[in-house]
Structures are given as C-alpha cells and as structure tokens.
Amino acid sequence: MQKIIVKDFSCIKSATLAVAPLTLVIGPQASGKSVLSKLIYFCTSIISDYDRLVVEDSLSFEALERRIGSQFIEWFPISAWGSKRFSINFQLGEFELIIARISKSERVRVKFCEQFVSFYKNSHEQFLAAIKKAEVKAAAKADLYDFELMWRLRQSAIQNLRKWLGRDLVENQLFVPAGRSFFTSVGKALVAFEHSGILDPVTLEFGRRFSAIRERYIRRMPGLDVSESSLAGILFSEILGGHLKTEGGKEYVQTADGRLIPFSALSSGQQELLPLAVAIRAMLPTGVPRQTGAVSGGVALRRTIYIEEPEAHLFPRAQNKLVEILAALVARRRFNNLLLTTHSPYVLAKFNNLIKAGSLARTGKTGSNAAIAQIVPETSWVPSKSVNAYAIIDGHLTDIMDESGLIAADYLDDVSGDIAREFSQLLSIEVAR
C-alpha cells in the first residue's frame, strides 16, 4: 500500500493518506490536493523508475540521495515550502522514505529505510560488475559490448523489486494534471517547451505520455471497439462529442453529423477532456471478464493513476458518465489504483451511488443484480472496501468515510448545504412579505 504522512509542508498542516484502489480527495482551490498527489507520485517514482536509476543511470547510493534531493527542490520550489520545518514520510510496503527540511534552511535531508539502502547498494554493485565485465569482453574483441545486456539487467532489477515488495510494488504511474487543455492545442509542438521551464516536471511528463498515446490511438482506431454501447463509445461519443480522426495530416474530432472540428476549435470542455479521454481509453478494460491489469512475464503489474479535477468544464450529465467510466478502471481491473482530486461534491455523491450499488450487489439476493444494473452499470460497481475518501479542511486532511463504507452523508450535506440555506433564507423573506 502507498501511504504518505505530511506535516507542515506548503499549505498542508497535517495529512495521513493511504492509497486504496479508489482514493478521493476533495477540497477548495489551493488547499493542497495537488501537492499531496504530486508528493505521492514523486516518492513512488523512485520505485517505478528503479531499474533506470540503478542500471541505466548507474547511480551510486550517495548519488541517488543527491538526485532525489535536487529533484524534490525542482518539483516543489523552495518559495512554496512555507516557513516551518516540514517532514514527509512515504511508505510502499517495506519501502520507506523520509524527506525533511534541515532546520529552516533551503535544504532537505533524504533518508531511506535500512532495507532499501542494503537492497540498492547490493543491486548497484552487482549490476556495475556485470557491465564492467561486458565492457572488458567487448574491448578484447574490439567491439561494442552487448547493449542487450542493459535490457537484461533492467529486467533483473525489476524482478528483484518484485521479490522484495511483492504485491505492493507499483511499476507504472500516470499523472493527468489539471490544465491539460494546453496539450490539446499545442499538439506536436511540445518539444518547444521541453527546456523552457514553463511547465513543471509532472505536467511535462504527461505531455510526453499523451503525445505518444495519441499517436498510437489514432493509428489503431480502425481496429478499436468504439461501438456506442462500449465504454470507449460512451467516453467519446457521449462525453467528448465525437471520435478522433486524421485527414491530410491534421487531427480532428468527427461529430455524429460528420463535421470535422480541428483540435484548436474545440470547446473549452472538449479541450480539457480530450487528453484525459485518450489516456483513459488506453487503460479501459476491453471485455466483460474482470481483468487483473497489465501482465509482464505472467506477473500482474500494479499501476497508480492520478487525475486532477476530472469534472473540469463538464456539464453535470457528462460528469455523471465520466465518473462511471473512471470507476470501471478500478472496478474491473484489480491492479489499478486511481487517485482523484476534485472540487465537486457532485462527483463524490455519484461515487457514493456506485459504492452503494457494489454493496447491494455483494449482499443482495439472487437476481437482484439485474435490477441494480438497470440503475447503475455493472461495470462501475465499486466495493466499499476498495475506497478511501478524504477532505482537506483548514490545512488538515480528514477521513470522510463512514462506518457503513460510504462517503459521510453529513459531509456531502455540509458542502452543498450553503446554497440550500441561502435559498431557504430567500424563501423566508418572500413568505414574510
């Protein structure tokens, strides 16, 4: 399990968050939702990028500590830290990392658990010896050493991680940031922003991933299931309002009536949704049977997907459909973790319905599932034990799941109650006239 404990960092006074198959974080703007999700992504990347760090970059343990410290400052600028001495404790199974501010300076201390220190140093020495041996052999033959060796060593590094962390290992991550409409309009010109410093590392990484996924998706479109009843069909035809099409080297969204709309002319909602829709399409389950996630060498790979503000610029009915599709990512793929940050109590209320449907299906009588499916698609039923939900209130992260496994009704009522109270007060004035 991914778990993070944060104290006095940026706008976060205290937070303890455990990542479940579905994790929901709600809070007002600038409350720390994005900071929390990016901290988890950053810390997890040390493990998900482990094979590259130890083999390809061939970092010694001391160099790794320096790399993590400098990258932390790049990802989280010093000016945004605040004035206090913060601490960040991250856990992934037996892996543990602590990042703490040194007094009130502009430096951080990076400390790994002893198990990881030993694991990393042994792996680095082993792989370094193998590379040197290959280089000596290649020099004797006046030839380049076998570059396939690097691939084999990286695979070996991954296998060693699997043995150590087991089912806790997260091998792949995808972070879908807010403001993703930028990538709809910028298209293939992303390379111009690579070293500009305009985009933060997480956003830039998503841009690269989106560009690659989009190219692959468009090439494979003729063979994909985009029937109106499929999840992909609903995602594109009902929510996005059309399907992707290339013509004359240009990219369009083709609507149901045949119009071709250039990406640059899409509505604000479509521009915000397109990168998310393409990323989701690449991860959607393709059949009715439950999937166990991507498989490598017969081993199911765990993946964590982070999505900021999935509801951005969407009409409530479209939000409703999108939440059902997002739920399918975890409901039908056991090894997907989905962490969503949102401003919208409507999104939480919809997820509550999906959790309730999952609970009824598990405990209901034979035949009742068909009735439930008439209300909520079976592909989106979510078991309550798979959900964690939190709210950020005055800088503190609060668990808002109740004893029944639902998102606490009093919290949802409290979030939306202000509007209802205003209306009631206005009615009182009307009646008093």
CSV table of C-alpha atoms in Angstrom, one decimal:
chain,number,residue,atom,x,y,z
A,1,MET,CA,0.0,0.0,0.0
A,2,GLN,CA,1.1,3.6,-0.8
A,3,LYS,CA,0.9,5.8,2.3
A,4,ILE,CA,2.1,9.3,3.0
A,5,ILE,CA,2.3,11.3,6.2
A,6,VAL,CA,2.9,15.1,5.7
A,7,LYS,CA,3.4,17.7,8.4
A,8,ASP,CA,3.8,21.4,7.8
A,9,PHE,CA,4.6,21.3,4.1
A,10,SER,CA,3.4,24.2,2.0
A,11,CYS,CA,-0.4,24.7,2.7
A,12,ILE,CA,-0.7,21.3,4.4
A,13,LYS,CA,-0.6,21.4,8.2
A,14,SER,CA,-1.1,17.6,8.7
A,15,ALA,CA,-2.1,14.8,6.4
A,16,THR,CA,-2.2,11.0,6.5
A,17,LEU,CA,-3.3,9.4,3.3
A,18,ALA,CA,-3.4,5.7,2.3
A,19,VAL,CA,-3.9,5.0,-1.3
A,20,ALA,CA,-6.7,2.5,-2.0
A,21,PRO,CA,-7.9,1.1,-5.4
A,22,LEU,CA,-10.1,4.2,-5.4
A,23,THR,CA,-8.9,7.3,-3.4
A,24,LEU,CA,-10.9,10.5,-3.5
A,25,VAL,CA,-9.6,13.9,-2.2
A,26,ILE,CA,-11.9,16.9,-2.1
A,27,GLY,CA,-11.1,20.4,-1.0
A,28,PRO,CA,-11.3,24.1,-2.2
A,29,GLN,CA,-8.8,25.6,-4.6
A,30,ALA,CA,-5.2,26.0,-3.3
A,31,SER,CA,-5.9,23.7,-0.4
A,32,GLY,CA,-3.1,21.2,-1.1
A,33,LYS,CA,-4.9,18.4,-3.1
A,34,SER,CA,-2.4,18.7,-6.0
A,35,VAL,CA,0.6,18.9,-3.6
A,36,LEU,CA,-0.5,15.7,-1.9
A,37,SER,CA,-1.0,13.7,-5.1
A,38,LYS,CA,2.3,15.0,-6.6
A,39,LEU,CA,4.2,14.1,-3.4
A,40,ILE,CA,2.9,10.5,-3.7
A,41,TYR,CA,3.8,10.4,-7.4
A,42,PHE,CA,7.3,11.8,-6.7
A,43,CYS,CA,8.0,9.3,-4.0
A,44,THR,CA,6.6,6.3,-5.8
A,45,SER,CA,8.7,7.2,-8.9
A,46,ILE,CA,11.8,6.2,-7.0
A,47,ILE,CA,10.5,2.6,-7.1
A,48,SER,CA,8.7,2.7,-10.5
A,49,ASP,CA,11.9,4.2,-12.1
A,50,TYR,CA,14.2,2.0,-10.0
A,51,ASP,CA,15.6,-0.1,-13.0
A,52,ARG,CA,16.6,3.1,-14.8
A,53,LEU,CA,18.2,4.7,-11.7
A,54,VAL,CA,20.3,1.7,-10.8
A,55,VAL,CA,21.2,0.3,-14.2
A,56,GLU,CA,20.9,2.9,-16.9
A,57,ASP,CA,22.0,5.9,-14.8
A,58,SER,CA,24.2,3.7,-12.7
A,59,LEU,CA,23.8,6.0,-9.7
A,60,SER,CA,25.7,5.1,-6.5
A,61,PHE,CA,23.5,5.2,-3.4
A,62,GLU,CA,25.1,8.6,-2.4
A,63,ALA,CA,24.4,9.9,-5.9
A,64,LEU,CA,20.8,8.7,-5.6
A,65,GLU,CA,20.3,10.6,-2.4
A,66,ARG,CA,21.6,13.8,-4.0
A,67,ARG,CA,19.5,13.2,-7.1
A,68,ILE,CA,16.3,12.8,-5.1
A,69,GLY,CA,17.1,16.0,-3.0
A,70,SER,CA,17.7,18.1,-6.1
A,71,GLN,CA,14.7,16.8,-7.9
A,72,PHE,CA,12.5,17.5,-4.9
A,73,ILE,CA,13.5,21.1,-5.0
A,74,GLU,CA,12.8,21.2,-8.7
A,75,TRP,CA,9.4,19.7,-8.3
A,76,PHE,CA,8.5,21.6,-5.2
A,77,PRO,CA,10.1,25.1,-5.3
A,78,ILE,CA,11.6,26.4,-2.1
A,79,SER,CA,9.4,29.6,-2.3
A,80,ALA,CA,6.3,27.4,-1.8
A,81,TRP,CA,7.6,25.4,1.2
A,82,GLY,CA,6.4,27.8,3.8
A,83,SER,CA,8.4,28.9,6.9
A,84,LYS,CA,8.1,25.8,9.1
A,85,ARG,CA,10.4,22.7,9.3
A,86,PHE,CA,8.4,20.1,7.4
A,87,SER,CA,8.6,16.3,7.2
A,88,ILE,CA,7.3,13.9,4.6
A,89,ASN,CA,7.1,10.2,5.4
A,90,PHE,CA,6.2,7.8,2.5
A,91,GLN,CA,5.7,4.1,2.6
A,92,LEU,CA,5.2,1.5,-0.1
A,93,GLY,CA,5.1,-1.9,1.5
A,94,GLU,CA,8.5,-2.4,3.1
A,95,PHE,CA,10.0,0.6,1.3
A,96,GLU,CA,10.1,3.8,3.4
A,97,LEU,CA,11.4,7.3,2.6
A,98,ILE,CA,11.6,10.4,4.8
A,99,ILE,CA,12.2,13.9,3.3
A,100,ALA,CA,12.7,16.6,5.9
A,101,ARG,CA,13.7,20.2,5.9
A,102,ILE,CA,17.0,20.8,7.6
A,103,SER,CA,16.1,23.4,10.3
A,104,LYS,CA,14.6,26.3,8.4
A,105,SER,CA,17.1,26.3,5.6
A,106,GLU,CA,16.6,25.8,1.9
A,107,ARG,CA,18.0,22.2,2.0
A,108,VAL,CA,16.3,18.8,2.6
A,109,ARG,CA,17.5,15.6,4.2
A,110,VAL,CA,16.6,12.4,2.3
A,111,LYS,CA,16.6,9.2,4.4
A,112,PHE,CA,15.7,5.7,3.2
A,113,CYS,CA,14.9,2.7,5.3
A,114,GLU,CA,17.8,0.3,6.0
A,115,GLN,CA,16.2,-2.4,3.9
A,116,PHE,CA,16.2,-0.2,0.8
A,117,VAL,CA,19.8,1.0,1.5
A,118,SER,CA,21.1,-2.5,1.6
A,119,PHE,CA,18.9,-3.6,-1.4
A,120,TYR,CA,20.0,-0.7,-3.6
A,121,LYS,CA,23.8,-0.9,-2.7
A,122,ASN,CA,23.9,-4.7,-3.4
A,123,SER,CA,22.0,-4.3,-6.7
A,124,HIS,CA,24.2,-1.4,-7.8
A,125,GLU,CA,27.4,-3.4,-7.1
A,126,GLN,CA,26.0,-6.4,-8.9
A,127,PHE,CA,25.0,-4.5,-12.0
A,128,LEU,CA,28.2,-2.4,-12.1
A,129,ALA,CA,30.3,-5.6,-12.0
A,130,ALA,CA,28.2,-7.1,-14.8
A,131,ILE,CA,28.6,-4.0,-17.0
A,132,LYS,CA,32.4,-3.8,-16.4
A,133,LYS,CA,32.8,-7.5,-17.3
A,134,ALA,CA,30.8,-6.9,-20.5
A,135,GLU,CA,33.0,-3.9,-21.4
A,136,VAL,CA,36.2,-5.9,-20.9
A,137,LYS,CA,34.9,-8.7,-23.1
A,138,ALA,CA,33.9,-6.2,-25.8
A,139,ALA,CA,37.3,-4.4,-25.7
A,140,ALA,CA,39.1,-7.7,-26.2
A,141,LYS,CA,37.1,-8.2,-29.3
A,142,ALA,CA,37.5,-4.6,-30.4
A,143,ASP,CA,33.7,-4.4,-30.5
A,144,LEU,CA,30.9,-2.6,-28.6
A,145,TYR,CA,29.6,-4.6,-25.7
A,146,ASP,CA,26.2,-6.2,-25.9
A,147,PHE,CA,23.6,-3.5,-25.4
A,148,GLU,CA,21.1,-6.2,-24.8
A,149,LEU,CA,22.9,-6.7,-21.5
A,150,MET,CA,21.4,-3.4,-20.3
A,151,TRP,CA,17.9,-4.6,-21.1
A,152,ARG,CA,18.5,-7.9,-19.3
A,153,LEU,CA,20.0,-6.0,-16.3
A,154,ARG,CA,16.9,-3.7,-16.1
A,155,GLN,CA,14.7,-6.8,-16.2
A,156,SER,CA,16.7,-8.3,-13.4
A,157,ALA,CA,16.3,-5.2,-11.4
A,158,ILE,CA,12.6,-5.3,-11.8
A,159,GLN,CA,12.4,-9.0,-10.8
A,160,ASN,CA,14.4,-8.2,-7.7
A,161,LEU,CA,12.0,-5.5,-6.8
A,162,ARG,CA,9.0,-7.8,-7.3
A,163,LYS,CA,10.6,-10.4,-4.9
A,164,TRP,CA,11.2,-7.7,-2.3
A,165,LEU,CA,7.9,-5.7,-2.4
A,166,GLY,CA,5.6,-8.4,-3.8
A,167,ARG,CA,2.0,-7.1,-4.5
A,168,ASP,CA,2.9,-3.7,-3.0
A,169,LEU,CA,5.1,-2.9,-6.0
A,170,VAL,CA,3.8,-0.1,-8.2
A,171,GLU,CA,5.6,-0.5,-11.6
A,172,ASN,CA,3.8,2.1,-13.6
A,173,GLN,CA,2.3,5.6,-12.9
A,174,LEU,CA,0.2,8.1,-14.9
A,175,PHE,CA,-0.4,11.6,-13.7
A,176,VAL,CA,-3.2,13.5,-15.5
A,177,PRO,CA,-2.8,17.2,-14.4
A,178,ALA,CA,-5.3,20.0,-14.3
A,179,GLY,CA,-4.9,22.4,-17.1
A,180,ARG,CA,-4.5,19.6,-19.6
A,181,SER,CA,-6.3,21.5,-22.3
A,182,PHE,CA,-2.9,23.0,-23.1
A,183,PHE,CA,-1.8,19.8,-24.7
A,184,THR,CA,-4.9,19.7,-27.0
A,185,SER,CA,-3.9,22.9,-28.6
A,186,VAL,CA,-0.1,22.6,-28.5
A,187,GLY,CA,-0.2,19.3,-30.3
A,188,LYS,CA,3.2,18.1,-31.6
A,189,ALA,CA,4.9,21.4,-30.7
A,190,LEU,CA,5.5,20.1,-27.1
A,191,VAL,CA,9.2,19.8,-27.8
A,192,ALA,CA,9.4,23.6,-27.8
A,193,PHE,CA,8.5,23.6,-24.1
A,194,GLU,CA,10.8,20.8,-23.0
A,195,HIS,CA,13.5,23.0,-21.6
A,196,SER,CA,11.7,26.3,-21.3
A,197,GLY,CA,10.9,25.9,-17.6
A,198,ILE,CA,7.3,27.0,-18.2
A,199,LEU,CA,5.9,23.5,-17.4
A,200,ASP,CA,6.5,21.7,-14.1
A,201,PRO,CA,8.0,18.1,-14.4
A,202,VAL,CA,4.7,16.3,-13.8
A,203,THR,CA,2.9,18.3,-16.5
A,204,LEU,CA,5.7,17.9,-18.9
A,205,GLU,CA,5.8,14.1,-18.4
A,206,PHE,CA,2.1,13.9,-19.0
A,207,GLY,CA,2.6,15.9,-22.3
A,208,ARG,CA,5.1,13.3,-23.5
A,209,ARG,CA,2.9,10.4,-22.5
A,210,PHE,CA,-0.2,12.0,-24.1
A,211,SER,CA,1.6,12.6,-27.3
A,212,ALA,CA,2.7,9.0,-27.5
A,213,ILE,CA,-0.7,7.6,-26.6
A,214,ARG,CA,-2.5,9.9,-29.0
A,215,GLU,CA,-0.3,8.8,-31.9
A,216,ARG,CA,-0.8,5.1,-31.1
A,217,TYR,CA,-4.5,5.5,-30.6
A,218,ILE,CA,-5.1,7.3,-33.9
A,219,ARG,CA,-3.1,4.6,-35.8
A,220,ARG,CA,-5.1,1.8,-34.2
A,221,MET,CA,-8.5,3.4,-34.5
A,222,PRO,CA,-9.9,1.2,-37.3
A,223,GLY,CA,-9.4,-1.9,-35.1
A,224,LEU,CA,-10.8,-0.5,-31.8
A,225,ASP,CA,-14.2,-1.1,-30.3
A,226,VAL,CA,-15.9,2.2,-30.4
A,227,SER,CA,-19.5,1.0,-30.6
A,228,GLU,CA,-22.0,3.3,-28.9
A,229,SER,CA,-22.5,0.8,-26.1
A,230,SER,CA,-18.9,0.2,-25.3
A,231,LEU,CA,-17.1,2.2,-22.5
A,232,ALA,CA,-14.9,3.8,-25.2
A,233,GLY,CA,-18.0,4.6,-27.3
A,234,ILE,CA,-19.7,6.4,-24.3
A,235,LEU,CA,-16.4,8.2,-23.5
A,236,PHE,CA,-16.0,9.6,-27.0
A,237,SER,CA,-19.5,9.9,-28.5
A,238,GLU,CA,-21.5,10.9,-25.4
A,239,ILE,CA,-18.9,12.9,-23.4
A,240,LEU,CA,-16.4,14.2,-25.9
A,241,GLY,CA,-19.0,14.6,-28.6
A,242,GLY,CA,-17.2,12.7,-31.4
A,243,HIS,CA,-14.3,10.4,-32.3
A,244,LEU,CA,-10.7,11.3,-33.3
A,245,LYS,CA,-9.8,11.3,-37.0
A,246,THR,CA,-6.8,12.3,-39.1
A,247,GLU,CA,-7.2,13.7,-42.5
A,248,GLY,CA,-4.4,15.3,-44.6
A,249,GLY,CA,-2.0,15.1,-41.7
A,250,LYS,CA,-4.3,17.1,-39.4
A,251,GLU,CA,-6.2,15.9,-36.4
A,252,TYR,CA,-9.9,16.4,-35.8
A,253,VAL,CA,-12.9,15.4,-33.7
A,254,GLN,CA,-15.5,13.9,-36.0
A,255,THR,CA,-19.0,14.6,-34.7
A,256,ALA,CA,-22.1,12.3,-35.2
A,257,ASP,CA,-23.3,14.5,-38.1
A,258,GLY,CA,-20.0,14.2,-39.9
A,259,ARG,CA,-18.4,17.6,-39.1
A,260,LEU,CA,-14.7,17.7,-38.6
A,261,ILE,CA,-13.6,20.0,-35.9
A,262,PRO,CA,-9.9,20.9,-35.6
A,263,PHE,CA,-8.4,20.5,-32.1
A,264,SER,CA,-7.8,24.2,-31.9
A,265,ALA,CA,-11.5,24.9,-32.5
A,266,LEU,CA,-12.9,22.6,-29.8
A,267,SER,CA,-14.9,23.9,-26.9
A,268,SER,CA,-13.2,24.5,-23.6
A,269,GLY,CA,-14.8,21.4,-22.2
A,270,GLN,CA,-13.6,19.3,-25.1
A,271,GLN,CA,-10.1,20.7,-25.0
A,272,GLU,CA,-9.9,19.8,-21.2
A,273,LEU,CA,-11.4,16.4,-21.7
A,274,LEU,CA,-9.5,15.2,-24.8
A,275,PRO,CA,-6.2,14.4,-23.2
A,276,LEU,CA,-8.0,12.7,-20.3
A,277,ALA,CA,-10.2,10.7,-22.7
A,278,VAL,CA,-7.3,9.5,-24.8
A,279,ALA,CA,-5.4,8.4,-21.6
A,280,ILE,CA,-8.4,6.7,-20.2
A,281,ARG,CA,-9.1,4.9,-23.5
A,282,ALA,CA,-5.7,3.3,-23.4
A,283,MET,CA,-6.5,1.8,-19.9
A,284,LEU,CA,-10.1,0.8,-20.3
A,285,PRO,CA,-11.0,-2.9,-19.8
A,286,THR,CA,-11.7,-4.4,-23.2
A,287,GLY,CA,-14.0,-7.3,-22.2
A,288,VAL,CA,-16.7,-8.3,-19.7
A,289,PRO,CA,-14.5,-10.6,-17.6
A,290,ARG,CA,-12.6,-8.9,-14.8
A,291,GLN,CA,-9.0,-8.1,-15.8
A,292,THR,CA,-6.0,-8.3,-13.5
A,293,GLY,CA,-4.0,-5.5,-15.0
A,294,ALA,CA,-1.1,-5.4,-17.4
A,295,VAL,CA,0.9,-8.6,-17.4
A,296,SER,CA,4.6,-9.0,-17.8
A,297,GLY,CA,6.1,-12.4,-17.8
A,298,GLY,CA,2.9,-13.8,-16.2
A,299,VAL,CA,3.1,-11.2,-13.4
A,300,ALA,CA,0.3,-8.7,-12.9
A,301,LEU,CA,1.6,-5.2,-12.8
A,302,ARG,CA,0.2,-2.6,-10.4
A,303,ARG,CA,-0.4,0.8,-11.7
A,304,THR,CA,-1.4,4.1,-10.0
A,305,ILE,CA,-3.3,6.7,-12.0
A,306,TYR,CA,-3.7,10.2,-10.6
A,307,ILE,CA,-6.3,12.5,-12.1
A,308,GLU,CA,-6.8,16.1,-11.1
A,309,GLU,CA,-10.3,17.6,-11.4
A,310,PRO,CA,-11.8,15.1,-13.9
A,311,GLU,CA,-15.0,17.2,-13.8
A,312,ALA,CA,-13.4,20.4,-15.2
A,313,HIS,CA,-15.6,22.3,-17.7
A,314,LEU,CA,-18.1,19.4,-18.0
A,315,PHE,CA,-21.9,19.6,-17.8
A,316,PRO,CA,-23.3,17.6,-14.8
A,317,ARG,CA,-24.7,14.8,-17.0
A,318,ALA,CA,-21.3,14.4,-18.7
A,319,GLN,CA,-19.7,14.3,-15.2
A,320,ASN,CA,-22.0,11.5,-14.3
A,321,LYS,CA,-21.0,9.4,-17.3
A,322,LEU,CA,-17.3,10.2,-16.8
A,323,VAL,CA,-17.4,9.0,-13.1
A,324,GLU,CA,-18.9,5.7,-14.2
A,325,ILE,CA,-16.1,5.2,-16.7
A,326,LEU,CA,-13.4,6.1,-14.1
A,327,ALA,CA,-15.0,3.7,-11.7
A,328,ALA,CA,-14.6,1.0,-14.3
A,329,LEU,CA,-10.9,1.5,-14.3
A,330,VAL,CA,-10.7,0.1,-10.8
A,331,ALA,CA,-13.9,-2.0,-10.6
A,332,ARG,CA,-12.8,-4.3,-13.4
A,333,ARG,CA,-9.0,-4.2,-13.1
A,334,ARG,CA,-7.8,-5.4,-9.7
A,335,PHE,CA,-4.3,-4.0,-10.0
A,336,ASN,CA,-5.3,-0.4,-10.9
A,337,ASN,CA,-5.1,2.3,-8.2
A,338,LEU,CA,-7.0,5.5,-9.0
A,339,LEU,CA,-6.4,8.7,-7.0
A,340,LEU,CA,-8.8,11.6,-7.9
A,341,THR,CA,-8.7,15.2,-6.6
A,342,THR,CA,-11.9,17.2,-7.1
A,343,HIS,CA,-13.7,20.4,-6.1
A,344,SER,CA,-17.1,18.8,-6.7
A,345,PRO,CA,-19.3,17.3,-4.1
A,346,TYR,CA,-21.4,16.1,-7.1
A,347,VAL,CA,-18.5,13.8,-8.1
A,348,LEU,CA,-18.4,12.4,-4.5
A,349,ALA,CA,-22.2,11.9,-4.5
A,350,LYS,CA,-22.0,9.9,-7.7
A,351,PHE,CA,-19.2,7.7,-6.4
A,352,ASN,CA,-21.4,7.1,-3.3
A,353,ASN,CA,-24.0,5.7,-5.6
A,354,LEU,CA,-21.5,3.4,-7.2
A,355,ILE,CA,-20.2,2.2,-3.8
A,356,LYS,CA,-23.8,1.6,-2.7
A,357,ALA,CA,-24.5,-0.4,-5.9
A,358,GLY,CA,-21.4,-2.5,-5.2
A,359,SER,CA,-22.5,-3.1,-1.6
A,360,LEU,CA,-26.0,-4.1,-2.6
A,361,ALA,CA,-24.7,-6.5,-5.3
A,362,ARG,CA,-22.5,-8.2,-2.8
A,363,THR,CA,-25.1,-8.7,-0.1
A,364,GLY,CA,-28.3,-8.9,-2.2
A,365,LYS,CA,-30.5,-11.8,-3.1
A,366,THR,CA,-30.0,-13.9,-6.3
A,367,GLY,CA,-31.5,-11.9,-9.2
A,368,SER,CA,-31.3,-8.5,-7.6
A,369,ASN,CA,-28.1,-7.6,-9.5
A,370,ALA,CA,-30.2,-7.2,-12.7
A,371,ALA,CA,-32.3,-4.6,-11.0
A,372,ILE,CA,-29.3,-2.8,-9.7
A,373,ALA,CA,-27.8,-2.8,-13.3
A,374,GLN,CA,-30.9,-1.1,-14.6
A,375,ILE,CA,-29.9,1.9,-12.4
A,376,VAL,CA,-26.1,1.8,-12.3
A,377,PRO,CA,-23.9,0.0,-15.0
A,378,GLU,CA,-22.4,-3.2,-13.6
A,379,THR,CA,-19.0,-2.3,-15.0
A,380,SER,CA,-18.9,0.6,-12.5
A,381,TRP,CA,-19.9,-1.1,-9.2
A,382,VAL,CA,-17.3,-0.3,-6.6
A,383,PRO,CA,-16.7,-2.4,-3.4
A,384,SER,CA,-16.7,-0.1,-0.4
A,385,LYS,CA,-13.6,-1.8,1.0
A,386,SER,CA,-11.7,-0.5,-2.1
A,387,VAL,CA,-12.4,3.2,-1.4
A,388,ASN,CA,-10.7,5.8,0.8
A,389,ALA,CA,-12.1,9.4,0.8
A,390,TYR,CA,-10.6,12.5,2.3
A,391,ALA,CA,-11.4,16.2,2.6
A,392,ILE,CA,-8.8,19.0,3.2
A,393,ILE,CA,-10.3,21.3,5.9
A,394,ASP,CA,-8.2,24.3,7.0
A,395,GLY,CA,-4.9,22.5,6.0
A,396,HIS,CA,-5.8,19.2,7.7
A,397,LEU,CA,-6.7,16.0,5.8
A,398,THR,CA,-9.8,14.4,7.2
A,399,ASP,CA,-11.2,10.9,6.5
A,400,ILE,CA,-14.8,11.3,5.4
A,401,MET,CA,-15.7,7.6,5.0
A,402,ASP,CA,-18.4,6.5,7.5
A,403,GLU,CA,-18.9,3.1,9.3
A,404,SER,CA,-21.1,1.8,6.5
A,405,GLY,CA,-18.4,2.2,3.9
A,406,LEU,CA,-20.0,5.2,2.2
A,407,ILE,CA,-18.7,8.8,2.0
A,408,ALA,CA,-20.2,10.5,5.0
A,409,ALA,CA,-23.6,12.0,4.2
A,410,ASP,CA,-23.2,14.8,6.7
A,411,TYR,CA,-20.0,15.9,4.9
A,412,LEU,CA,-21.8,15.9,1.5
A,413,ASP,CA,-24.7,17.8,3.0
A,414,ASP,CA,-22.4,20.3,4.7
A,415,VAL,CA,-20.6,21.0,1.4
A,416,SER,CA,-23.8,21.6,-0.6
A,417,GLY,CA,-25.8,22.9,2.3
A,418,ASP,CA,-24.8,26.6,2.0
A,419,ILE,CA,-26.6,27.0,-1.3
A,420,ALA,CA,-29.7,25.3,0.1
A,421,ARG,CA,-29.6,27.5,3.2
A,422,GLU,CA,-29.3,30.7,1.1
A,423,PHE,CA,-32.4,29.6,-0.9
A,424,SER,CA,-34.3,28.8,2.3
A,425,GLN,CA,-33.5,32.2,3.7
A,426,LEU,CA,-34.7,33.9,0.5
A,427,LEU,CA,-37.9,31.9,0.7
A,428,SER,CA,-38.4,33.1,4.3
A,429,ILE,CA,-38.1,36.7,3.1
A,430,GLU,CA,-40.6,36.0,0.3
A,431,VAL,CA,-43.1,34.4,2.8
A,432,ALA,CA,-42.7,37.3,5.3
A,433,ARG,CA,-43.7,39.9,2.7
